[in-house]
mmCIF file of C-alpha atoms in Angstrom:
data_model
loop_
_atom_site.group_PDB
_atom_site.id
_atom_site.type_symbol
_atom_site.label_atom_id
_atom_site.label_comp_id
_atom_site.label_asym_id
_atom_site.label_seq_id
_atom_site.Cartn_x
_atom_site.Cartn_y
_atom_site.Cartn_z
ATOM 1 C CA MET A 9 -6.369 4.343 -21.677
ATOM 2 C CA SER A 10 -10.093 5.447 -21.249
ATOM 3 C CA ALA A 11 -11.254 1.770 -22.235
ATOM 4 C CA VAL A 12 -9.495 0.388 -19.096
ATOM 5 C CA THR A 13 -12.023 -0.884 -16.552
ATOM 6 C CA TYR A 14 -11.519 -2.579 -13.205
ATOM 7 C CA GLN A 15 -13.705 -5.917 -12.016
ATOM 8 C CA SER A 16 -12.742 -7.549 -8.966
ATOM 9 C CA SER A 17 -12.986 -11.364 -9.140
ATOM 10 C CA THR A 18 -14.969 -11.226 -5.635
ATOM 11 C CA GLU A 19 -17.649 -9.488 -3.931
ATOM 12 C CA ARG A 20 -15.216 -9.465 -0.967
ATOM 13 C CA VAL A 21 -13.097 -6.843 -2.745
ATOM 14 C CA LYS A 22 -14.249 -3.907 -4.130
ATOM 15 C CA VAL A 23 -12.522 -1.632 -6.908
ATOM 16 C CA TRP A 24 -13.713 1.715 -8.097
ATOM 17 C CA LEU A 25 -12.020 4.927 -9.809
ATOM 18 C CA ASP A 26 -12.617 8.469 -7.809
ATOM 19 C CA GLU A 27 -14.386 10.744 -9.668
ATOM 20 C CA ASP A 28 -11.363 12.720 -11.183
ATOM 21 C CA GLY A 29 -10.114 9.233 -12.363
ATOM 22 C CA SER A 30 -6.691 9.461 -11.201
ATOM 23 C CA THR A 31 -7.105 7.210 -8.107
ATOM 24 C CA LEU A 32 -8.019 3.539 -7.745
ATOM 25 C CA GLN A 33 -9.700 2.643 -4.730
ATOM 26 C CA ILE A 34 -9.196 -1.068 -3.470
ATOM 27 C CA GLN A 35 -11.662 -1.701 -0.470
ATOM 28 C CA PHE A 36 -11.525 -5.160 1.528
ATOM 29 C CA ASN A 37 -15.008 -6.034 2.046
ATOM 30 C CA ASN A 38 -15.549 -8.487 4.649
ATOM 31 C CA PRO A 39 -17.370 -6.276 7.290
ATOM 32 C CA GLU A 40 -18.768 -9.285 9.132
ATOM 33 C CA ARG A 41 -15.588 -10.603 10.015
ATOM 34 C CA HIS A 42 -13.802 -7.181 10.374
ATOM 35 C CA ASN A 43 -12.328 -7.449 6.948
ATOM 36 C CA ALA A 44 -10.277 -10.720 7.613
ATOM 37 C CA LEU A 45 -8.609 -11.699 4.485
ATOM 38 C CA SER A 46 -9.858 -14.546 2.680
ATOM 39 C CA VAL A 47 -8.218 -16.579 0.200
ATOM 40 C CA ASP A 48 -10.398 -14.782 -2.506
ATOM 41 C CA MET A 49 -9.432 -11.547 -1.099
ATOM 42 C CA TRP A 50 -5.693 -12.216 -1.428
ATOM 43 C CA GLU A 51 -6.423 -13.648 -5.001
ATOM 44 C CA ALA A 52 -8.238 -10.310 -6.362
ATOM 45 C CA VAL A 53 -5.572 -7.859 -5.396
ATOM 46 C CA THR A 54 -2.510 -8.863 -7.921
ATOM 47 C CA PRO A 55 -5.110 -8.775 -11.111
ATOM 48 C CA LEU A 56 -6.353 -5.226 -10.050
ATOM 49 C CA LEU A 57 -2.598 -4.288 -9.565
ATOM 50 C CA HIS A 58 -1.617 -5.678 -13.029
ATOM 51 C CA VAL A 59 -4.084 -3.454 -14.667
ATOM 52 C CA ALA A 60 -3.740 -0.389 -12.824
ATOM 53 C CA GLU A 61 0.104 -0.899 -13.209
ATOM 54 C CA THR A 62 -0.396 0.295 -17.704
ATOM 55 C CA ASP A 63 -3.459 2.681 -16.808
ATOM 56 C CA GLU A 64 -1.731 6.111 -17.417
ATOM 57 C CA ARG A 65 -4.693 7.448 -15.514
ATOM 58 C CA ILE A 66 -3.975 6.474 -12.314
ATOM 59 C CA ARG A 67 -1.325 8.107 -10.010
ATOM 60 C CA LEU A 68 -2.433 6.701 -6.540
ATOM 61 C CA VAL A 69 -3.881 3.426 -5.319
ATOM 62 C CA VAL A 70 -5.825 3.513 -2.104
ATOM 63 C CA PHE A 71 -6.421 0.091 0.323
ATOM 64 C CA SER A 72 -9.129 0.563 2.697
ATOM 65 C CA GLY A 73 -11.440 -1.501 4.683
ATOM 66 C CA ALA A 74 -15.209 -1.709 4.534
ATOM 67 C CA GLY A 75 -17.312 -0.303 7.276
ATOM 68 C CA GLU A 76 -16.378 1.863 10.216
ATOM 69 C CA LYS A 77 -14.848 -1.047 12.515
ATOM 70 C CA ALA A 78 -11.821 -2.513 10.629
ATOM 71 C CA PHE A 79 -9.109 -1.962 8.323
ATOM 72 C CA VAL A 80 -8.062 -5.595 8.194
ATOM 73 C CA SER A 81 -8.207 -7.547 11.287
ATOM 74 C CA GLY A 82 -6.025 -10.120 9.890
ATOM 75 C CA ALA A 83 -6.505 -13.550 8.269
ATOM 76 C CA ASP A 84 -9.869 -15.264 8.218
ATOM 77 C CA ILE A 85 -8.770 -18.059 10.491
ATOM 78 C CA THR A 86 -12.127 -19.995 9.555
ATOM 79 C CA GLN A 87 -10.082 -21.142 6.621
ATOM 80 C CA PHE A 88 -6.800 -22.054 8.849
ATOM 81 C CA GLU A 89 -8.172 -25.866 9.038
ATOM 82 C CA ASP A 90 -8.762 -26.096 5.494
ATOM 83 C CA MET A 91 -5.882 -24.140 4.211
ATOM 84 C CA ARG A 92 -3.267 -24.657 6.619
ATOM 85 C CA ALA A 93 -3.867 -27.998 8.138
ATOM 86 C CA ALA A 94 -1.473 -29.812 5.596
ATOM 87 C CA LYS A 95 2.226 -29.064 4.092
ATOM 88 C CA GLU A 96 1.000 -28.402 0.753
ATOM 89 C CA ALA A 97 -2.205 -25.981 1.796
ATOM 90 C CA VAL A 98 0.002 -24.202 3.999
ATOM 91 C CA ALA A 99 2.778 -23.757 1.294
ATOM 92 C CA ARG A 100 0.015 -22.720 -1.371
ATOM 93 C CA TYR A 101 -1.385 -20.195 1.275
ATOM 94 C CA GLU A 102 1.827 -18.549 2.142
ATOM 95 C CA LEU A 103 2.880 -18.185 -1.903
ATOM 96 C CA MET A 104 -0.698 -16.552 -2.359
ATOM 97 C CA ALA A 105 -0.411 -14.199 0.321
ATOM 98 C CA GLU A 106 3.252 -13.376 -0.333
ATOM 99 C CA GLN A 107 2.256 -12.648 -4.326
ATOM 100 C CA ALA A 108 -0.408 -10.248 -3.262
ATOM 101 C CA LEU A 109 1.779 -8.402 -0.458
ATOM 102 C CA MET A 110 4.566 -8.369 -2.716
ATOM 103 C CA GLY A 111 2.324 -7.245 -5.748
ATOM 104 C CA ILE A 112 1.441 -4.418 -3.489
ATOM 105 C CA TYR A 113 5.322 -3.393 -2.275
ATOM 106 C CA ASN A 114 6.566 -3.824 -6.116
ATOM 107 C CA PHE A 115 3.716 -1.681 -7.528
ATOM 108 C CA SER A 116 5.759 1.011 -9.469
ATOM 109 C CA LYS A 117 3.112 4.096 -8.504
ATOM 110 C CA PRO A 118 2.006 5.368 -5.222
ATOM 111 C CA THR A 119 -0.227 3.434 -2.694
ATOM 112 C CA LEU A 120 -1.530 4.663 0.256
ATOM 113 C CA ALA A 121 -3.518 2.431 3.395
ATOM 114 C CA ARG A 122 -6.527 4.179 4.901
ATOM 115 C CA ILE A 123 -6.740 2.918 8.057
ATOM 116 C CA LYS A 124 -9.563 2.865 10.915
ATOM 117 C CA GLY A 125 -10.390 0.751 13.329
ATOM 118 C CA TYR A 126 -8.614 -2.703 13.655
ATOM 119 C CA CYS A 127 -5.266 -3.112 11.825
ATOM 120 C CA ILE A 128 -4.112 -6.552 12.787
ATOM 121 C CA GLY A 129 -1.501 -9.196 11.575
ATOM 122 C CA GLY A 130 -2.260 -9.055 7.644
ATOM 123 C CA GLY A 131 -3.510 -5.910 7.733
ATOM 124 C CA VAL A 132 -0.673 -4.502 9.242
ATOM 125 C CA ASN A 133 1.415 -6.560 6.383
ATOM 126 C CA VAL A 134 -1.050 -4.845 3.961
ATOM 127 C CA ALA A 135 -0.443 -1.351 5.367
ATOM 128 C CA MET A 136 3.477 -1.931 5.587
ATOM 129 C CA CYS A 137 3.254 -2.906 1.666
ATOM 130 C CA CYS A 138 2.194 0.661 1.147
ATOM 131 C CA ASP A 139 4.240 3.700 0.568
ATOM 132 C CA ILE A 140 2.243 5.750 2.842
ATOM 133 C CA ARG A 141 -0.201 4.845 5.856
ATOM 134 C CA ILE A 142 -2.629 7.282 7.523
ATOM 135 C CA ALA A 143 -4.902 6.171 10.289
ATOM 136 C CA ALA A 144 -7.854 7.423 12.183
ATOM 137 C CA ASP A 145 -6.880 8.287 15.837
ATOM 138 C CA ASP A 146 -9.066 5.616 17.171
ATOM 139 C CA SER A 147 -7.058 2.717 15.107
ATOM 140 C CA VAL A 148 -5.777 -0.164 16.583
ATOM 141 C CA PHE A 149 -2.655 -2.289 15.855
ATOM 142 C CA SER A 150 -1.359 -5.503 16.467
ATOM 143 C CA ILE A 151 0.859 -8.397 15.162
ATOM 144 C CA PRO A 152 -0.301 -11.719 16.849
ATOM 145 C CA ALA A 153 1.609 -14.522 15.139
ATOM 146 C CA ALA A 154 3.094 -15.627 18.563
ATOM 147 C CA ARG A 155 -0.269 -16.022 20.215
ATOM 148 C CA LEU A 156 -1.330 -18.382 17.142
ATOM 149 C CA GLY A 157 1.686 -20.124 16.437
ATOM 150 C CA LEU A 158 2.454 -18.895 12.846
ATOM 151 C CA GLY A 159 5.700 -18.478 10.981
ATOM 152 C CA TYR A 160 6.030 -15.175 9.895
ATOM 153 C CA ARG A 161 7.686 -14.939 6.147
ATOM 154 C CA TYR A 162 10.808 -12.759 6.025
ATOM 155 C CA SER A 163 9.442 -10.318 3.809
ATOM 156 C CA ALA A 164 6.831 -9.375 6.338
ATOM 157 C CA LEU A 165 9.802 -9.024 9.363
ATOM 158 C CA LYS A 166 11.856 -7.214 6.799
ATOM 159 C CA ASN A 167 9.212 -4.594 6.230
ATOM 160 C CA LEU A 168 8.348 -4.153 9.836
ATOM 161 C CA VAL A 169 12.194 -3.385 11.065
ATOM 162 C CA ASP A 170 12.866 -1.180 7.949
ATOM 163 C CA LEU A 171 9.765 0.926 9.450
ATOM 164 C CA VAL A 172 10.315 0.613 13.388
ATOM 165 C CA GLY A 173 13.874 -0.779 13.869
ATOM 166 C CA PRO A 174 14.791 -3.931 15.012
ATOM 167 C CA ALA A 175 14.439 -2.913 18.957
ATOM 168 C CA VAL A 176 10.482 -2.222 18.177
ATOM 169 C CA ALA A 177 10.109 -5.205 15.801
ATOM 170 C CA LYS A 178 11.033 -7.537 18.582
ATOM 171 C CA ASP A 179 8.720 -5.492 20.903
ATOM 172 C CA LEU A 180 5.628 -5.851 18.768
ATOM 173 C CA PHE A 181 6.294 -8.995 17.507
ATOM 174 C CA PHE A 182 7.628 -11.291 20.522
ATOM 175 C CA THR A 183 4.647 -9.358 22.899
ATOM 176 C CA ALA A 184 1.768 -9.322 20.085
ATOM 177 C CA ARG A 185 0.549 -6.463 22.072
ATOM 178 C CA ARG A 186 -1.852 -3.970 20.829
ATOM 179 C CA ILE A 187 -0.923 -0.423 20.444
ATOM 180 C CA ASN A 188 -3.009 2.662 19.951
ATOM 181 C CA ALA A 189 -2.404 5.085 16.891
ATOM 182 C CA ALA A 190 -0.499 7.453 18.783
ATOM 183 C CA GLU A 191 2.119 5.020 19.448
ATOM 184 C CA ALA A 192 1.994 3.496 16.065
ATOM 185 C CA HIS A 193 2.880 6.669 14.821
ATOM 186 C CA ASP A 194 5.715 7.600 17.540
ATOM 187 C CA VAL A 195 7.243 4.243 16.477
ATOM 188 C CA GLY A 196 7.358 4.799 12.696
ATOM 189 C CA LEU A 197 4.856 2.244 11.702
ATOM 190 C CA ILE A 198 2.156 4.793 10.698
ATOM 191 C CA THR A 199 2.902 8.089 8.304
ATOM 192 C CA ARG A 200 0.014 10.340 10.006
ATOM 193 C CA ILE A 201 -2.857 10.148 11.923
ATOM 194 C CA CYS A 202 -5.753 11.944 12.773
ATOM 195 C CA GLU A 203 -9.150 12.221 13.900
ATOM 196 C CA ALA A 204 -11.687 9.973 12.954
ATOM 197 C CA GLY A 205 -13.948 12.589 11.453
ATOM 198 C CA LYS A 206 -11.251 13.807 9.211
ATOM 199 C CA LEU A 207 -9.847 11.013 7.933
ATOM 200 C CA ASP A 208 -11.459 11.981 4.422
ATOM 201 C CA ALA A 209 -9.922 15.014 4.233
ATOM 202 C CA LEU A 210 -6.426 13.762 4.785
ATOM 203 C CA GLU A 211 -7.350 11.273 2.298
ATOM 204 C CA THR A 212 -7.995 13.754 -0.320
ATOM 205 C CA GLU A 213 -5.006 15.769 0.431
ATOM 206 C CA TYR A 214 -2.793 12.910 -0.868
ATOM 207 C CA LYS A 215 -5.045 12.326 -3.574
ATOM 208 C CA LYS A 216 -4.971 16.022 -4.756
ATOM 209 C CA ALA A 217 -1.170 15.989 -4.160
ATOM 210 C CA LEU A 218 -0.808 12.786 -6.234
ATOM 211 C CA ALA A 219 -3.055 14.091 -9.249
ATOM 212 C CA GLU A 220 -1.017 17.210 -9.521
ATOM 213 C CA ASN A 221 2.651 16.554 -9.366
ATOM 214 C CA ALA A 222 4.534 14.870 -11.907
ATOM 215 C CA PRO A 223 4.104 11.271 -12.335
ATOM 216 C CA ILE A 224 7.414 10.619 -13.824
ATOM 217 C CA THR A 225 9.393 12.412 -11.008
ATOM 218 C CA VAL A 226 7.218 10.461 -8.005
ATOM 219 C CA GLY A 227 7.672 6.954 -9.637
ATOM 220 C CA ALA A 228 11.792 7.629 -9.946
ATOM 221 C CA GLY A 229 11.347 8.740 -6.397
ATOM 222 C CA LYS A 230 9.744 5.762 -5.349
ATOM 223 C CA ALA A 231 11.919 3.252 -7.304
ATOM 224 C CA ILE A 232 15.252 4.966 -6.166
ATOM 225 C CA ILE A 233 14.050 4.632 -2.281
ATOM 226 C CA ALA A 234 13.619 0.908 -3.398
ATOM 227 C CA GLU A 235 17.112 0.912 -4.103
ATOM 228 C CA ILE A 236 18.198 2.417 -1.235
ATOM 229 C CA LEU A 237 16.605 0.082 0.814
ATOM 230 C CA LYS A 238 18.633 -2.640 -0.735
ATOM 231 C CA PRO A 239 21.859 -4.166 0.896
ATOM 232 C CA SER A 240 24.786 -1.888 -0.890
ATOM 233 C CA PRO A 241 26.376 -4.320 -3.374
ATOM 234 C CA GLU A 242 22.629 -4.968 -4.972
ATOM 235 C CA VAL A 243 21.895 -1.398 -5.602
ATOM 236 C CA ASP A 244 21.635 -0.733 -9.220
ATOM 237 C CA HIS A 245 23.401 2.671 -9.493
ATOM 238 C CA ASP A 246 23.134 2.675 -13.187
ATOM 239 C CA HIS A 247 19.299 2.365 -12.740
ATOM 240 C CA CYS A 248 19.026 5.096 -10.610
ATOM 241 C CA ARG A 249 21.205 7.635 -12.931
ATOM 242 C CA GLN A 250 18.649 6.351 -15.831
ATOM 243 C CA LEU A 251 15.493 7.424 -13.994
ATOM 244 C CA ILE A 252 16.770 10.853 -13.190
ATOM 245 C CA LYS A 253 18.220 11.067 -16.738
ATOM 246 C CA ASP A 254 14.296 10.147 -17.939
ATOM 247 C CA CYS A 255 12.908 12.895 -15.598
ATOM 248 C CA PHE A 256 14.990 15.732 -17.090
ATOM 249 C CA GLU A 257 14.074 14.543 -20.687
ATOM 250 C CA SER A 258 10.327 14.247 -20.349
ATOM 251 C CA GLU A 259 7.849 16.497 -21.344
ATOM 252 C CA ASP A 260 6.748 16.889 -17.790
ATOM 253 C CA TYR A 261 10.136 18.622 -16.868
ATOM 254 C CA ALA A 262 9.673 21.047 -19.751
ATOM 255 C CA GLU A 263 6.050 21.535 -18.940
ATOM 256 C CA GLY A 264 7.228 22.264 -14.881
ATOM 257 C CA ARG A 265 9.901 24.950 -16.266
ATOM 258 C CA ARG A 266 7.539 26.912 -18.193
ATOM 259 C CA ALA A 267 4.870 26.640 -15.709
ATOM 260 C CA PHE A 268 7.287 28.103 -13.206
ATOM 261 C CA MET A 269 8.381 30.919 -15.581
ATOM 262 C CA GLU A 270 4.787 31.652 -16.421
ATOM 263 C CA LYS A 271 3.764 31.630 -12.578
ATOM 264 C CA ARG A 272 0.981 28.979 -13.173
ATOM 265 C CA LYS A 273 0.071 25.592 -11.908
ATOM 266 C CA PRO A 274 1.709 22.858 -13.979
ATOM 267 C CA VAL A 275 -0.475 20.229 -15.807
ATOM 268 C CA PHE A 276 1.539 16.948 -15.678
ATOM 269 C CA ARG A 277 0.949 13.996 -18.153
ATOM 270 C CA GLY A 278 3.445 11.368 -17.200
ATOM 271 C CA LYS A 279 5.221 11.762 -20.425
#
C-alpha cells in the first residue's frame, strides 16, 4: 500500500498524511470565507475517502479548517443564486452535499472533526457525520437554516437528533441561536473540549490511540454501533455476529493475547 497517494481535486481542500502515515488529514481551505463550503470542496471529499477506504495504513481521518477562525462557517452563499435558484440546481446541490456527508458518515474507519472557531450550518453537518468531535473552547456553533429559509435534509436532522435528542434539536434548529463550546459539549454535540492552545495535544491523543489499537476491533465496533442506531427491524444481527467472529479469528487477536502474556505493547496490523 505504500504506492497509495492522495491528491485533492481543488486547492480549497488540502490533504496529507501525518508523519507516521496512519492519519489522513483533510482540511477545508477557504479561509477568506471562513472555510465556507463551495461546490468544488464538496466534490473533493468523496474521492479522497474512497482511496483511504482501502489504504491499510489509514487508522484515522481528521477533518479540520484552515486558519484560526473557523472549522467550516456553512455553505458558500455566494454560490446560492447560481446553484439554488432553479429546481434542477437545487437538486444537484443537495445530492452533491448528501453524497459527501454520507461518505463521511458511512466511512468504515474512525473519523474526527477538529474544530476551532466557527462551526456553522454545513460545518455542524460535517462534524456530526464524524465519529468524534473535539473543539477548542473558543468555538461557536449554530444551525442557521431558519434564518435563510433553507430546507434541511432528513439525514442531517436525524444526526442532530441522534446526538442531542429531539428537544435540544428543536431548540437549536427552530431558534438558529449560536452556542459556545461549553454548551455544545453539555448537550452532546461535541465529544470533548479543551483550551485553544491544547487542541493539537488532544488531537494527538486520538491519533496515537487509533494508531496503536486493533483496527479490526475498532472497525467492528463502529459497524455494530451503526446497526444499533437503525430501527430495530432493520438491524443485521448476523452481520454483527460475523464482525465479532472476524475479530476472534484475526491475527491481531492472537497478537493481543501474546502481548498480554508477554507484558509488552501489541503491534496490530489489521489482519
